[in-house]
Every structure is written in C-alpha cells, then in structure tokens.
mmCIF file of C-alpha atoms in Angstrom:
data_model
loop_
_atom_site.group_PDB
_atom_site.id
_atom_site.type_symbol
_atom_site.label_atom_id
_atom_site.label_comp_id
_atom_site.label_asym_id
_atom_site.label_seq_id
_atom_site.Cartn_x
_atom_site.Cartn_y
_atom_site.Cartn_z
ATOM 1 C CA MET A 1 24.166 81.687 104.331
ATOM 2 C CA SER A 2 24.252 82.469 108.267
ATOM 3 C CA THR A 3 20.724 84.982 109.260
ATOM 4 C CA GLN A 4 24.199 87.463 110.233
ATOM 5 C CA SER A 5 25.657 87.675 106.732
ATOM 6 C CA LEU A 6 22.395 87.914 105.689
ATOM 7 C CA VAL A 7 22.169 91.160 107.260
ATOM 8 C CA SER A 8 25.541 92.898 106.089
ATOM 9 C CA ALA A 9 24.963 91.546 102.450
ATOM 10 C CA GLN A 10 21.677 93.862 103.085
ATOM 11 C CA THR A 11 23.429 96.473 104.666
ATOM 12 C CA SER A 12 26.195 96.807 102.382
ATOM 13 C CA LEU A 13 23.530 96.486 99.052
ATOM 14 C CA ALA A 14 21.764 98.866 101.217
ATOM 15 C CA GLU A 15 24.687 101.872 101.733
ATOM 16 C CA GLN A 16 25.913 101.077 98.328
ATOM 17 C CA SER A 17 25.527 105.290 96.295
ATOM 18 C CA PRO A 18 22.890 105.285 93.156
ATOM 19 C CA ALA A 19 25.931 105.118 91.076
ATOM 20 C CA HIS A 20 27.244 101.683 92.320
ATOM 21 C CA LYS A 21 23.773 99.745 92.271
ATOM 22 C CA VAL A 22 23.456 101.085 88.892
ATOM 23 C CA GLU A 23 27.468 99.594 87.578
ATOM 24 C CA CYS A 24 24.994 96.541 89.173
ATOM 25 C CA TYR A 25 22.300 96.614 87.143
ATOM 26 C CA VAL A 26 23.530 97.050 83.888
ATOM 27 C CA GLN A 27 26.306 94.290 83.794
ATOM 28 C CA GLU A 28 23.088 92.052 84.988
ATOM 29 C CA HIS A 29 21.479 93.519 82.544
ATOM 30 C CA LEU A 30 24.327 93.375 78.802
ATOM 31 C CA LYS A 31 22.902 90.611 77.210
ATOM 32 C CA ARG A 32 19.226 92.521 77.126
ATOM 33 C CA TYR A 33 21.690 96.045 76.824
ATOM 34 C CA LEU A 34 23.991 94.894 73.123
ATOM 35 C CA HIS A 35 20.521 93.038 71.992
ATOM 36 C CA GLU A 36 18.370 95.847 72.059
ATOM 37 C CA LEU A 37 21.618 97.565 70.907
ATOM 38 C CA SER A 38 21.630 95.382 68.066
ATOM 39 C CA ASP A 39 18.509 96.058 67.127
ATOM 40 C CA LEU A 40 19.096 99.204 66.836
ATOM 41 C CA CYS A 41 22.080 100.136 64.880
ATOM 42 C CA ALA A 42 20.395 97.246 62.388
ATOM 43 C CA ILE A 43 18.271 101.145 61.202
ATOM 44 C CA ASP A 44 19.786 102.766 58.468
ATOM 45 C CA SER A 45 19.713 106.249 60.213
ATOM 46 C CA GLY A 46 21.485 108.798 57.731
ATOM 47 C CA THR A 47 20.146 111.969 58.641
ATOM 48 C CA ALA A 48 18.776 112.398 54.973
ATOM 49 C CA TYR A 49 16.982 109.239 55.013
ATOM 50 C CA LYS A 50 14.359 109.906 57.131
ATOM 51 C CA ALA A 51 11.766 106.033 56.895
ATOM 52 C CA GLY A 52 15.424 105.476 59.266
ATOM 53 C CA VAL A 53 15.653 108.038 61.711
ATOM 54 C CA ASP A 54 12.128 108.416 62.053
ATOM 55 C CA GLU A 55 11.558 104.512 63.160
ATOM 56 C CA VAL A 56 14.761 104.728 65.759
ATOM 57 C CA ALA A 57 12.358 107.695 67.120
ATOM 58 C CA LEU A 58 9.625 105.391 67.829
ATOM 59 C CA TYR A 59 11.692 102.841 69.168
ATOM 60 C CA LEU A 60 13.551 105.341 72.045
ATOM 61 C CA ALA A 61 9.462 107.124 71.978
ATOM 62 C CA GLY A 62 8.505 103.951 72.569
ATOM 63 C CA ARG A 63 11.417 103.069 75.812
ATOM 64 C CA MET A 64 11.267 106.864 76.994
ATOM 65 C CA ARG A 65 7.367 105.847 77.688
ATOM 66 C CA GLY A 66 7.800 102.783 79.054
ATOM 67 C CA LEU A 67 9.886 104.435 82.239
ATOM 68 C CA ASP A 68 6.953 106.515 82.719
ATOM 69 C CA MET A 69 8.056 109.458 80.901
ATOM 70 C CA ASP A 70 5.383 112.179 78.985
ATOM 71 C CA VAL A 71 6.265 111.923 75.584
ATOM 72 C CA ASN A 72 6.371 114.081 72.482
ATOM 73 C CA LEU A 73 7.461 113.703 68.476
ATOM 74 C CA PHE A 74 8.936 116.958 66.944
ATOM 75 C CA GLU A 75 7.411 115.645 63.647
ATOM 76 C CA ASN A 76 9.133 117.140 60.296
ATOM 77 C CA GLU A 77 8.493 116.654 57.087
ATOM 78 C CA LYS A 78 12.056 116.791 55.871
ATOM 79 C CA TRP A 79 14.421 115.321 58.597
ATOM 80 C CA GLY A 80 13.893 112.883 60.555
ATOM 81 C CA ASN A 81 11.326 112.840 63.987
ATOM 82 C CA ASP A 82 12.471 114.039 66.990
ATOM 83 C CA VAL A 83 12.355 112.421 70.442
ATOM 84 C CA TYR A 84 11.707 114.333 73.382
ATOM 85 C CA GLY A 85 10.877 112.997 77.444
ATOM 86 C CA VAL A 86 10.874 114.277 80.524
ATOM 87 C CA LEU A 87 10.232 112.105 83.421
ATOM 88 C CA LYS A 88 9.144 114.211 86.599
ATOM 89 C CA GLY A 89 10.649 113.690 90.357
ATOM 90 C CA THR A 90 10.748 114.933 94.285
ATOM 91 C CA GLY A 91 14.607 116.539 94.480
ATOM 92 C CA LYS A 92 15.951 120.064 92.906
ATOM 93 C CA GLY A 93 17.421 119.736 90.180
ATOM 94 C CA ILE A 94 16.283 120.324 86.497
ATOM 95 C CA ILE A 95 18.683 118.099 83.917
ATOM 96 C CA VAL A 96 18.875 117.971 80.113
ATOM 97 C CA LEU A 97 20.338 115.545 78.130
ATOM 98 C CA LEU A 98 20.868 115.599 74.559
ATOM 99 C CA GLY A 99 21.620 113.107 72.161
ATOM 100 C CA HIS A 100 21.161 112.438 68.455
ATOM 101 C CA MET A 101 19.894 109.318 66.743
ATOM 102 C CA ASP A 102 20.979 110.168 62.889
ATOM 103 C CA THR A 103 24.790 108.737 61.609
ATOM 104 C CA VAL A 104 26.416 109.492 58.311
ATOM 105 C CA TYR A 105 26.419 106.159 57.067
ATOM 106 C CA PRO A 106 24.263 105.595 53.337
ATOM 107 C CA ILE A 107 21.476 103.064 53.401
ATOM 108 C CA GLY A 108 22.591 99.551 52.870
ATOM 109 C CA THR A 109 25.391 100.068 55.512
ATOM 110 C CA ALA A 110 22.843 98.412 59.097
ATOM 111 C CA ALA A 111 22.729 95.571 56.756
ATOM 112 C CA ALA A 112 25.994 95.156 54.927
ATOM 113 C CA ARG A 113 28.115 95.304 58.791
ATOM 114 C CA PRO A 114 25.851 93.724 61.243
ATOM 115 C CA LEU A 115 27.144 95.034 65.573
ATOM 116 C CA ARG A 116 29.189 91.906 65.524
ATOM 117 C CA VAL A 117 31.045 91.527 69.065
ATOM 118 C CA GLU A 118 34.841 91.261 69.141
ATOM 119 C CA ASN A 119 37.005 90.317 72.404
ATOM 120 C CA ASN A 120 35.974 93.626 74.241
ATOM 121 C CA LYS A 121 34.930 95.518 71.289
ATOM 122 C CA ILE A 122 31.235 96.238 69.553
ATOM 123 C CA TYR A 123 31.346 96.891 66.399
ATOM 124 C CA GLY A 124 28.164 98.214 63.995
ATOM 125 C CA PRO A 125 27.551 101.691 62.193
ATOM 126 C CA GLY A 126 26.807 104.372 64.560
ATOM 127 C CA VAL A 127 27.675 101.836 67.447
ATOM 128 C CA ILE A 128 29.383 105.073 69.353
ATOM 129 C CA ASP A 129 28.270 107.494 68.032
ATOM 130 C CA MET A 130 25.656 107.175 69.387
ATOM 131 C CA LYS A 131 23.020 104.562 69.421
ATOM 132 C CA GLY A 132 24.963 103.021 71.972
ATOM 133 C CA CYS A 133 25.439 106.199 74.287
ATOM 134 C CA ILE A 134 21.849 107.008 73.912
ATOM 135 C CA LEU A 135 21.198 103.802 75.368
ATOM 136 C CA SER A 136 23.387 103.817 77.923
ATOM 137 C CA ALA A 137 21.059 106.866 78.618
ATOM 138 C CA ILE A 138 17.904 104.642 78.724
ATOM 139 C CA TYR A 139 19.081 102.318 80.882
ATOM 140 C CA ALA A 140 21.058 104.458 83.774
ATOM 141 C CA LEU A 141 17.282 105.718 83.915
ATOM 142 C CA GLU A 142 16.089 102.644 84.259
ATOM 143 C CA ALA A 143 18.287 101.232 86.891
ATOM 144 C CA LEU A 144 18.193 104.143 88.765
ATOM 145 C CA GLN A 145 13.479 103.887 88.799
ATOM 146 C CA SER A 146 14.677 100.285 89.722
ATOM 147 C CA ILE A 147 16.433 101.465 92.496
ATOM 148 C CA ASN A 148 13.141 104.366 93.482
ATOM 149 C CA TYR A 149 15.008 106.731 92.947
ATOM 150 C CA HIS A 150 13.526 110.378 92.380
ATOM 151 C CA ASP A 151 15.118 112.550 93.643
ATOM 152 C CA PHE A 152 16.014 115.246 90.985
ATOM 153 C CA ALA A 153 12.874 118.010 89.480
ATOM 154 C CA GLU A 154 13.056 116.556 86.081
ATOM 155 C CA ILE A 155 15.203 114.649 83.638
ATOM 156 C CA ARG A 156 14.605 115.873 80.191
ATOM 157 C CA PHE A 157 15.211 114.375 77.075
ATOM 158 C CA LEU A 158 15.895 115.562 73.665
ATOM 159 C CA CYS A 159 17.588 112.650 70.815
ATOM 160 C CA VAL A 160 17.420 114.966 67.859
ATOM 161 C CA SER A 161 17.462 113.946 64.245
ATOM 162 C CA ASP A 162 20.153 116.212 62.435
ATOM 163 C CA GLU A 163 22.772 116.665 64.095
ATOM 164 C CA GLU A 164 25.528 115.226 61.639
ATOM 165 C CA ILE A 165 24.585 118.259 58.869
ATOM 166 C CA SER A 166 25.393 121.592 59.162
ATOM 167 C CA ASP A 167 21.805 122.471 57.992
ATOM 168 C CA ARG A 168 19.615 122.294 61.200
ATOM 169 C CA HIS A 169 16.294 122.450 62.160
ATOM 170 C CA SER A 170 17.126 121.428 65.933
ATOM 171 C CA LYS A 171 19.187 124.135 67.463
ATOM 172 C CA GLU A 172 15.627 126.195 69.120
ATOM 173 C CA ILE A 173 14.551 123.125 70.394
ATOM 174 C CA ILE A 174 17.823 123.188 71.655
ATOM 175 C CA ARG A 175 16.800 126.045 73.092
ATOM 176 C CA GLN A 176 13.440 125.612 74.846
ATOM 177 C CA VAL A 177 13.962 121.857 75.972
ATOM 178 C CA CYS A 178 17.124 124.119 78.036
ATOM 179 C CA ASN A 179 15.669 126.191 79.162
ATOM 180 C CA GLY A 180 15.563 126.751 83.323
ATOM 181 C CA CYS A 181 17.569 123.416 83.349
ATOM 182 C CA HIS A 182 20.710 123.574 85.332
ATOM 183 C CA ALA A 183 22.714 121.155 83.501
ATOM 184 C CA ALA A 184 23.562 119.934 79.941
ATOM 185 C CA LEU A 185 24.502 116.401 79.697
ATOM 186 C CA VAL A 186 25.912 115.705 76.245
ATOM 187 C CA LEU A 187 25.906 112.190 75.842
ATOM 188 C CA GLU A 188 28.453 111.701 73.296
ATOM 189 C CA ALA A 189 31.262 109.289 74.075
ATOM 190 C CA ALA A 190 34.098 109.797 75.924
ATOM 191 C CA ARG A 191 36.881 110.055 74.626
ATOM 192 C CA GLU A 192 38.973 107.577 73.075
ATOM 193 C CA ASN A 193 41.200 107.937 76.707
ATOM 194 C CA GLY A 194 38.402 107.870 77.957
ATOM 195 C CA ASP A 195 38.325 111.948 78.491
ATOM 196 C CA LEU A 196 35.566 113.432 79.156
ATOM 197 C CA VAL A 197 34.487 116.516 77.347
ATOM 198 C CA SER A 198 34.912 120.064 79.848
ATOM 199 C CA ALA A 199 35.308 122.813 76.992
ATOM 200 C CA ARG A 200 35.094 122.424 72.615
ATOM 201 C CA LYS A 201 36.552 125.286 70.177
ATOM 202 C CA GLY A 202 33.663 127.198 68.197
ATOM 203 C CA GLY A 203 32.763 127.010 64.919
ATOM 204 C CA ALA A 204 31.649 128.813 61.861
ATOM 205 C CA TRP A 205 32.183 128.410 58.459
ATOM 206 C CA TYR A 206 32.369 129.833 55.502
ATOM 207 C CA LYS A 207 32.273 130.210 51.417
ATOM 208 C CA LEU A 208 34.229 132.939 49.683
ATOM 209 C CA ARG A 209 33.238 133.134 45.764
ATOM 210 C CA ALA A 210 35.511 135.352 43.864
ATOM 211 C CA TYR A 211 33.895 136.927 40.145
ATOM 212 C CA GLY A 212 35.862 137.202 37.938
ATOM 213 C CA HIS A 213 35.161 137.544 33.819
ATOM 214 C CA SER A 214 36.083 135.305 31.558
ATOM 215 C CA ALA A 215 38.479 135.127 27.846
ATOM 216 C CA HIS A 216 39.436 132.431 25.431
ATOM 217 C CA ALA A 217 43.066 131.404 27.401
ATOM 218 C CA GLY A 218 44.707 131.389 23.612
ATOM 219 C CA VAL A 219 43.415 133.603 21.724
ATOM 220 C CA GLU A 220 43.146 137.096 24.862
ATOM 221 C CA PRO A 221 44.099 136.458 27.857
ATOM 222 C CA GLU A 222 44.850 139.505 29.011
ATOM 223 C CA LYS A 223 40.799 140.406 28.434
ATOM 224 C CA GLY A 224 40.151 137.977 31.094
ATOM 225 C CA SER A 225 40.286 138.398 35.199
ATOM 226 C CA ASN A 226 41.308 135.476 36.786
ATOM 227 C CA ALA A 227 38.506 134.945 39.643
ATOM 228 C CA ILE A 228 41.060 131.322 40.337
ATOM 229 C CA LEU A 229 43.476 132.692 40.700
ATOM 230 C CA GLU A 230 42.400 135.532 42.723
ATOM 231 C CA LEU A 231 40.798 133.123 45.054
ATOM 232 C CA ALA A 232 43.670 130.808 45.365
ATOM 233 C CA HIS A 233 46.319 134.362 46.560
ATOM 234 C CA GLN A 234 43.378 134.383 49.305
ATOM 235 C CA VAL A 235 43.402 130.989 50.384
ATOM 236 C CA VAL A 236 47.031 130.969 51.018
ATOM 237 C CA LYS A 237 46.930 134.771 53.159
ATOM 238 C CA LEU A 238 44.227 132.944 55.182
ATOM 239 C CA GLN A 239 46.152 129.792 55.961
ATOM 240 C CA ALA A 240 49.303 131.950 57.054
ATOM 241 C CA LEU A 241 46.681 133.259 60.101
ATOM 242 C CA ASN A 242 46.663 129.833 61.683
ATOM 243 C CA GLY A 243 47.246 130.210 64.830
ATOM 244 C CA TRP A 244 47.767 134.620 64.780
ATOM 245 C CA ARG A 245 45.152 133.801 68.043
ATOM 246 C CA GLU A 246 45.945 130.756 70.618
ATOM 247 C CA GLY A 247 44.038 127.643 69.575
ATOM 248 C CA LEU A 248 42.722 129.070 66.104
ATOM 249 C CA THR A 249 42.791 126.706 63.428
ATOM 250 C CA ILE A 250 41.872 127.964 59.140
ATOM 251 C CA ASN A 251 41.283 124.682 56.359
ATOM 252 C CA THR A 252 39.865 125.661 53.644
ATOM 253 C CA GLY A 253 38.366 122.206 52.873
ATOM 254 C CA ARG A 254 37.419 122.368 49.106
ATOM 255 C CA ILE A 255 37.452 123.919 46.219
ATOM 256 C CA HIS A 256 36.339 124.648 43.178
ATOM 257 C CA GLY A 257 36.067 126.890 39.929
ATOM 258 C CA GLY A 258 35.676 127.535 36.728
ATOM 259 C CA THR A 259 34.753 126.000 33.598
ATOM 260 C CA ALA A 260 37.338 124.657 30.883
ATOM 261 C CA THR A 261 40.943 124.646 30.368
ATOM 262 C CA ASN A 262 40.675 126.790 27.667
ATOM 263 C CA VAL A 263 39.211 129.853 29.260
ATOM 264 C CA VAL A 264 40.369 132.173 31.567
ATOM 265 C CA PRO A 265 37.899 131.305 35.041
ATOM 266 C CA ASP A 266 35.495 133.869 36.062
ATOM 267 C CA PHE A 267 34.041 132.326 38.830
ATOM 268 C CA ALA A 268 35.656 129.824 41.594
ATOM 269 C CA GLU A 269 34.950 129.578 45.583
ATOM 270 C CA ALA A 270 36.418 128.230 48.716
ATOM 271 C CA PHE A 271 34.811 126.920 51.737
ATOM 272 C CA ILE A 272 36.473 127.622 54.988
ATOM 273 C CA ASP A 273 36.053 124.942 58.231
ATOM 274 C CA ILE A 274 37.054 128.180 61.059
ATOM 275 C CA ARG A 275 37.642 127.063 65.038
ATOM 276 C CA PHE A 276 38.855 129.161 67.999
ATOM 277 C CA ALA A 277 38.406 128.976 71.903
ATOM 278 C CA ARG A 278 37.269 132.674 72.330
ATOM 279 C CA THR A 279 34.207 133.942 70.335
ATOM 280 C CA GLU A 280 36.238 137.005 70.237
ATOM 281 C CA ASP A 281 39.394 135.957 68.202
ATOM 282 C CA ARG A 282 36.101 134.789 65.189
ATOM 283 C CA VAL A 283 36.017 138.110 66.283
ATOM 284 C CA ALA A 284 39.124 139.532 66.158
ATOM 285 C CA LEU A 285 40.182 137.560 62.640
ATOM 286 C CA GLU A 286 36.510 138.186 60.576
ATOM 287 C CA GLN A 287 38.229 142.128 60.838
ATOM 288 C CA HIS A 288 42.011 141.048 60.547
ATOM 289 C CA TRP A 289 40.122 138.778 56.954
ATOM 290 C CA ASN A 290 38.220 141.425 56.354
ATOM 291 C CA GLU A 291 41.053 143.629 56.228
ATOM 292 C CA LEU A 292 42.635 141.138 53.172
ATOM 293 C CA LEU A 293 40.434 140.525 51.275
ATOM 294 C CA GLN A 294 40.012 144.571 50.600
ATOM 295 C CA GLN A 295 43.736 143.378 48.963
ATOM 296 C CA HIS A 296 42.821 141.681 45.420
ATOM 297 C CA LEU A 297 45.517 140.768 43.131
ATOM 298 C CA ILE A 298 44.516 140.235 40.374
ATOM 299 C CA PRO A 299 42.515 143.319 38.027
ATOM 300 C CA GLY A 300 39.178 143.044 37.621
ATOM 301 C CA VAL A 301 38.245 140.286 40.415
ATOM 302 C CA GLU A 302 35.924 140.644 43.569
ATOM 303 C CA LEU A 303 35.030 138.603 46.329
ATOM 304 C CA SER A 304 32.814 137.980 48.800
ATOM 305 C CA ILE A 305 31.934 136.396 51.984
ATOM 306 C CA GLU A 306 28.414 134.102 52.824
ATOM 307 C CA ILE A 307 28.960 132.872 56.105
ATOM 308 C CA ASP A 308 26.630 129.350 57.394
ATOM 309 C CA PRO A 309 24.056 130.323 59.484
ATOM 310 C CA ASP A 310 24.243 127.334 62.018
ATOM 311 C CA ASP A 311 28.167 129.002 63.799
ATOM 312 C CA ARG A 312 28.598 127.843 66.910
ATOM 313 C CA ASP A 313 29.644 129.413 70.081
ATOM 314 C CA PRO A 314 32.890 128.110 72.532
ATOM 315 C CA MET A 315 31.568 126.018 75.119
ATOM 316 C CA ALA A 316 34.221 127.585 77.477
ATOM 317 C CA CYS A 317 35.559 125.412 80.018
ATOM 318 C CA THR A 318 33.521 128.216 83.189
ATOM 319 C CA PRO A 319 33.236 126.959 86.764
ATOM 320 C CA GLU A 320 30.588 125.136 86.897
ATOM 321 C CA ASN A 321 31.642 123.392 84.393
ATOM 322 C CA LEU A 322 34.676 122.929 86.181
ATOM 323 C CA HIS A 323 32.503 121.931 88.440
ATOM 324 C CA MET A 324 30.594 119.495 86.586
ATOM 325 C CA ALA A 325 33.147 117.653 85.257
ATOM 326 C CA ARG A 326 35.580 117.268 89.534
ATOM 327 C CA ARG A 327 32.379 115.765 90.716
ATOM 328 C CA ALA A 328 31.943 113.318 88.069
ATOM 329 C CA GLN A 329 35.937 112.194 88.479
ATOM 330 C CA GLU A 330 34.802 112.402 92.453
ATOM 331 C CA ILE A 331 31.634 109.657 91.013
ATOM 332 C CA ALA A 332 34.178 107.320 89.256
ATOM 333 C CA GLN A 333 36.836 107.069 91.830
ATOM 334 C CA GLU A 334 33.729 105.979 94.122
ATOM 335 C CA LEU A 335 33.169 103.926 91.321
ATOM 336 C CA GLY A 336 36.868 102.337 91.406
ATOM 337 C CA PHE A 337 38.337 103.786 87.600
ATOM 338 C CA GLU A 338 40.286 107.488 87.703
ATOM 339 C CA VAL A 339 38.738 109.906 84.190
ATOM 340 C CA ARG A 340 39.905 112.762 83.420
ATOM 341 C CA HIS A 341 38.684 115.689 81.080
ATOM 342 C CA ALA A 342 39.760 117.657 78.530
ATOM 343 C CA PRO A 343 39.142 120.252 75.742
ATOM 344 C CA THR A 344 38.323 119.711 71.620
ATOM 345 C CA GLY A 345 38.039 120.985 68.578
ATOM 346 C CA GLY A 346 35.020 119.751 67.610
ATOM 347 C CA ILE A 347 31.693 120.904 67.556
ATOM 348 C CA SER A 348 28.365 119.057 69.641
ATOM 349 C CA ASP A 349 25.652 120.152 70.813
ATOM 350 C CA ALA A 350 26.444 120.757 73.897
ATOM 351 C CA ASN A 351 28.204 123.843 72.722
ATOM 352 C CA TYR A 352 24.224 125.003 71.576
ATOM 353 C CA ALA A 353 23.380 124.406 75.070
ATOM 354 C CA SER A 354 27.572 126.614 76.710
ATOM 355 C CA GLY A 355 25.717 129.061 74.349
ATOM 356 C CA PHE A 356 22.242 130.062 75.445
ATOM 357 C CA GLY A 357 23.818 130.342 78.508
ATOM 358 C CA TYR A 358 23.142 125.889 80.625
ATOM 359 C CA PRO A 359 26.132 125.020 82.652
ATOM 360 C CA ALA A 360 27.549 121.216 79.793
ATOM 361 C CA LEU A 361 29.292 118.781 80.341
ATOM 362 C CA ASP A 362 30.000 116.028 77.263
ATOM 363 C CA GLY A 363 31.815 113.162 76.514
ATOM 364 C CA LEU A 364 28.942 111.210 79.083
ATOM 365 C CA GLY A 365 28.635 107.971 77.214
ATOM 366 C CA PRO A 366 30.303 105.140 76.686
ATOM 367 C CA VAL A 367 33.583 104.774 75.837
ATOM 368 C CA GLY A 368 34.588 104.067 71.987
ATOM 369 C CA GLY A 369 36.371 105.579 68.618
ATOM 370 C CA LEU A 370 37.328 105.383 64.484
ATOM 371 C CA ASP A 371 33.363 107.281 64.657
ATOM 372 C CA HIS A 372 31.781 107.795 61.050
ATOM 373 C CA SER A 373 33.963 105.065 58.821
ATOM 374 C CA PRO A 374 33.743 101.217 58.861
ATOM 375 C CA ASP A 375 35.790 100.242 62.427
ATOM 376 C CA GLU A 376 33.497 103.130 64.289
ATOM 377 C CA TYR A 377 33.400 100.707 67.837
ATOM 378 C CA MET A 378 32.808 100.838 71.295
ATOM 379 C CA GLU A 379 34.433 98.703 74.606
ATOM 380 C CA LEU A 380 32.478 96.384 75.964
ATOM 381 C CA ASP A 381 33.343 96.998 79.292
ATOM 382 C CA SER A 382 33.364 100.648 79.091
ATOM 383 C CA VAL A 383 29.472 100.191 79.347
ATOM 384 C CA ALA A 384 28.169 99.625 82.766
ATOM 385 C CA PRO A 385 30.802 101.650 84.539
ATOM 386 C CA ARG A 386 29.860 104.633 82.362
ATOM 387 C CA THR A 387 26.482 104.717 82.551
ATOM 388 C CA ALA A 388 26.620 104.204 86.932
ATOM 389 C CA LEU A 389 29.076 107.801 86.008
ATOM 390 C CA LEU A 390 25.309 108.824 84.515
ATOM 391 C CA ALA A 391 23.724 107.857 86.636
ATOM 392 C CA GLY A 392 25.692 108.913 89.748
ATOM 393 C CA LEU A 393 26.289 112.540 87.712
ATOM 394 C CA ILE A 394 22.855 112.597 86.930
ATOM 395 C CA ALA A 395 21.464 111.726 90.969
ATOM 396 C CA SER A 396 24.394 114.434 92.154
ATOM 397 C CA ILE A 397 22.973 117.229 90.106
ATOM 398 C CA GLY A 398 19.034 115.930 90.748
ATOM 399 C CA THR A 399 20.583 116.162 94.835
ATOM 400 C CA ARG A 400 22.466 118.513 94.791
ATOM 401 C CA ALA A 401 20.718 122.197 92.448
ATOM 402 C CA GLU A 402 19.831 124.851 94.685
#
C-alpha cells in the first residue's frame, strides 16, 4: 500500500463515528463474544435458583471491573444478588443500562440444552432473554473504551435478579439507580422483526375471590351458596370489558375452587391480568368493575379483590422517548440498516424507569425471539450492528445531554 493510500485509510478510520468503530470491534471479537455467551448460558439461573443467579452476577461483576467500573453487589438472602457498575466519563450525560440475569428455566436446562449455532441462529436457554443482550452491552462499553471514548458523565449498569417474577425486590434499586439520569436504555431484545420498543402498556394483577356456603350437593343443595357459580358470572362480565377503552385487555389466566363434586363450593378464586395504555383507563376500569361486583347473582356469596403490589405504570411514547427512538433510527441509517420503533403490550423494567419519570427506550439488545421456550434464539448477524447501535445511542446521549 502506498503512503498516500495508507494515510487515506487511516483518515477514513478516524472519521468513522463511534458506532461504526464499535461495529468493527465487535465483528473482530465475535468468536470471543460467542465463547462468553456459551459460558453464561451454561449456568442455570432461573429466578428461584439463587446459586446460579449469583454465579452470573459474579461473572458480570468481574467483566465490569475489567472495564474500570466501580462495582457493587446488592446481596439478598432469598433471591439472587443484583450487580451494579458505574463508569465515570468526562461528558454531560448520565445513562442507565438496565438488564436482568434471571431466566425462567428449571435447574438442569443448561446442561440439557448447551449453546449451539445453526446457520444464522444461536440457540440456548436465556440466550436472548437476556444473557446475550447483557453481554452485548458489555461489548458496547468495551469497544467504546478501546477507542478512548469517554464523552459521558456516568454510565450506570444495573443487572437485577428478579425480572421474571412478580415478587420484586429490585424496584427501589432501579429507582435509586435512575435518579437524575438523562435516559434509561433497557436491554431487552429487539422484536423479532427488529423493532425497538418506544412504548409499553402498564399492567396490574388481581385476585378475585368468592366466599359462599358449602352444602351436600345431592341432599340439600338449596342450603348452599355456590362460590364457583358466582365467580363464573363475575368473570364473564369482566371479560366483556375487553376493549372498553382503547388498548385495554383483560385476561383471566387461572381459576380454581371447591373441594369435591358432591359439595356445593364455598370458595373460588380467579387470577386476572389487566393491561392498559393509560393509567386513567385502569382507574376508570376499576371503578366500573367495583360497580359490577355489587351486582351479585348468587345469594349468600361475598366477593373480595386483592391487587398485586407490583403493578406497573405504562411506558408512554413521550416526546423524550420519541426523540431517542428517532435518534436511534438515525444511528441505524449511519450503520447501513433501517430500524423502526413500536409499542407493545409486554412489560419490562422500562415501565419502572418511565414510571419514575425518566426517558426510556427498550429493545436495544440483538434481534431474537421465542423467549421462554426450547427454541429461544438470537440472530448471529444482529450482534455487531445492534451492539453498535446501543453504543451510538450511549455516545449521542452522553455528548448531547443538557
């Protein structure tokens, strides 16, 4: 290569954006990424398996320390430990990265289904939900460091241990970590079609209980008050409210009651999932639902409702969220691909960050799908560009935040 060509190549590299440089870095280190991902997916880390989640936390803590992050473990007696790293920079923006280490799979799944690559797909338990996504963020930070990029005030990287369940201990930790941030970037996978997530519905969970009076079903059924029958009527009335407000969905997911077929049941219970695009729609539904519950159909049956404390506010597509999504689209175009953003009815820790009042964007991991199934996968050729997109967004927020 001539001196002029060499200078031209060096100039071209120097003029590349941070996102371009990160993409090149990840492509060059993709084999190492896959090796690390294989190690992570070889660890059973179902939410209830504390030892496995703690092992993942220690692994990530070591990787974070290798990036010169100040690392803390939030220790728990019952659940896995949460890991939190802070990287200081010289710029303006405070950026939060949110991930989770727990999976839904039982002990033994990791050994039964080791990581494998077939064509363009990487298969394994937790590969996309979300060990591969957390590792992608690690590589984004590693690549930014490799080009001496520090134009941010702080990057706060939190990986929690309890995202897959409703009995959450980490909500207040997330609140503390988000305090004063300019943006929360949530590392759930991009949708199967590659979309980012700019809005999520809120969610609330209820137990509807019916208390009746038992009696012999053959000898004197008239002396009983059938709790199952009353609950069935109430569930049908509630389900009819699907779509009562735009985006409102209601699902009765579990129901049980009674003791024996020859006994009029004195108890029944239903578990109900409600999703809503706006908090005011939930409030209106609850008011209307309470009115319906006053209309008992079976004499002698009483009803009660218990609300799960881990409800979630919607992640609305605020102007700030929309601005981040559009900036992500610009970065993707710079990298040579197109990306869209869309709302979803699913819930993530982005709901917490948004509910606390901070701008949030989700779906910033690689592309994949079929979460929680034996066919869970990640698209291999999405790792480098999506890691670069995340890094580009970090750089953009870090530089431009006011």
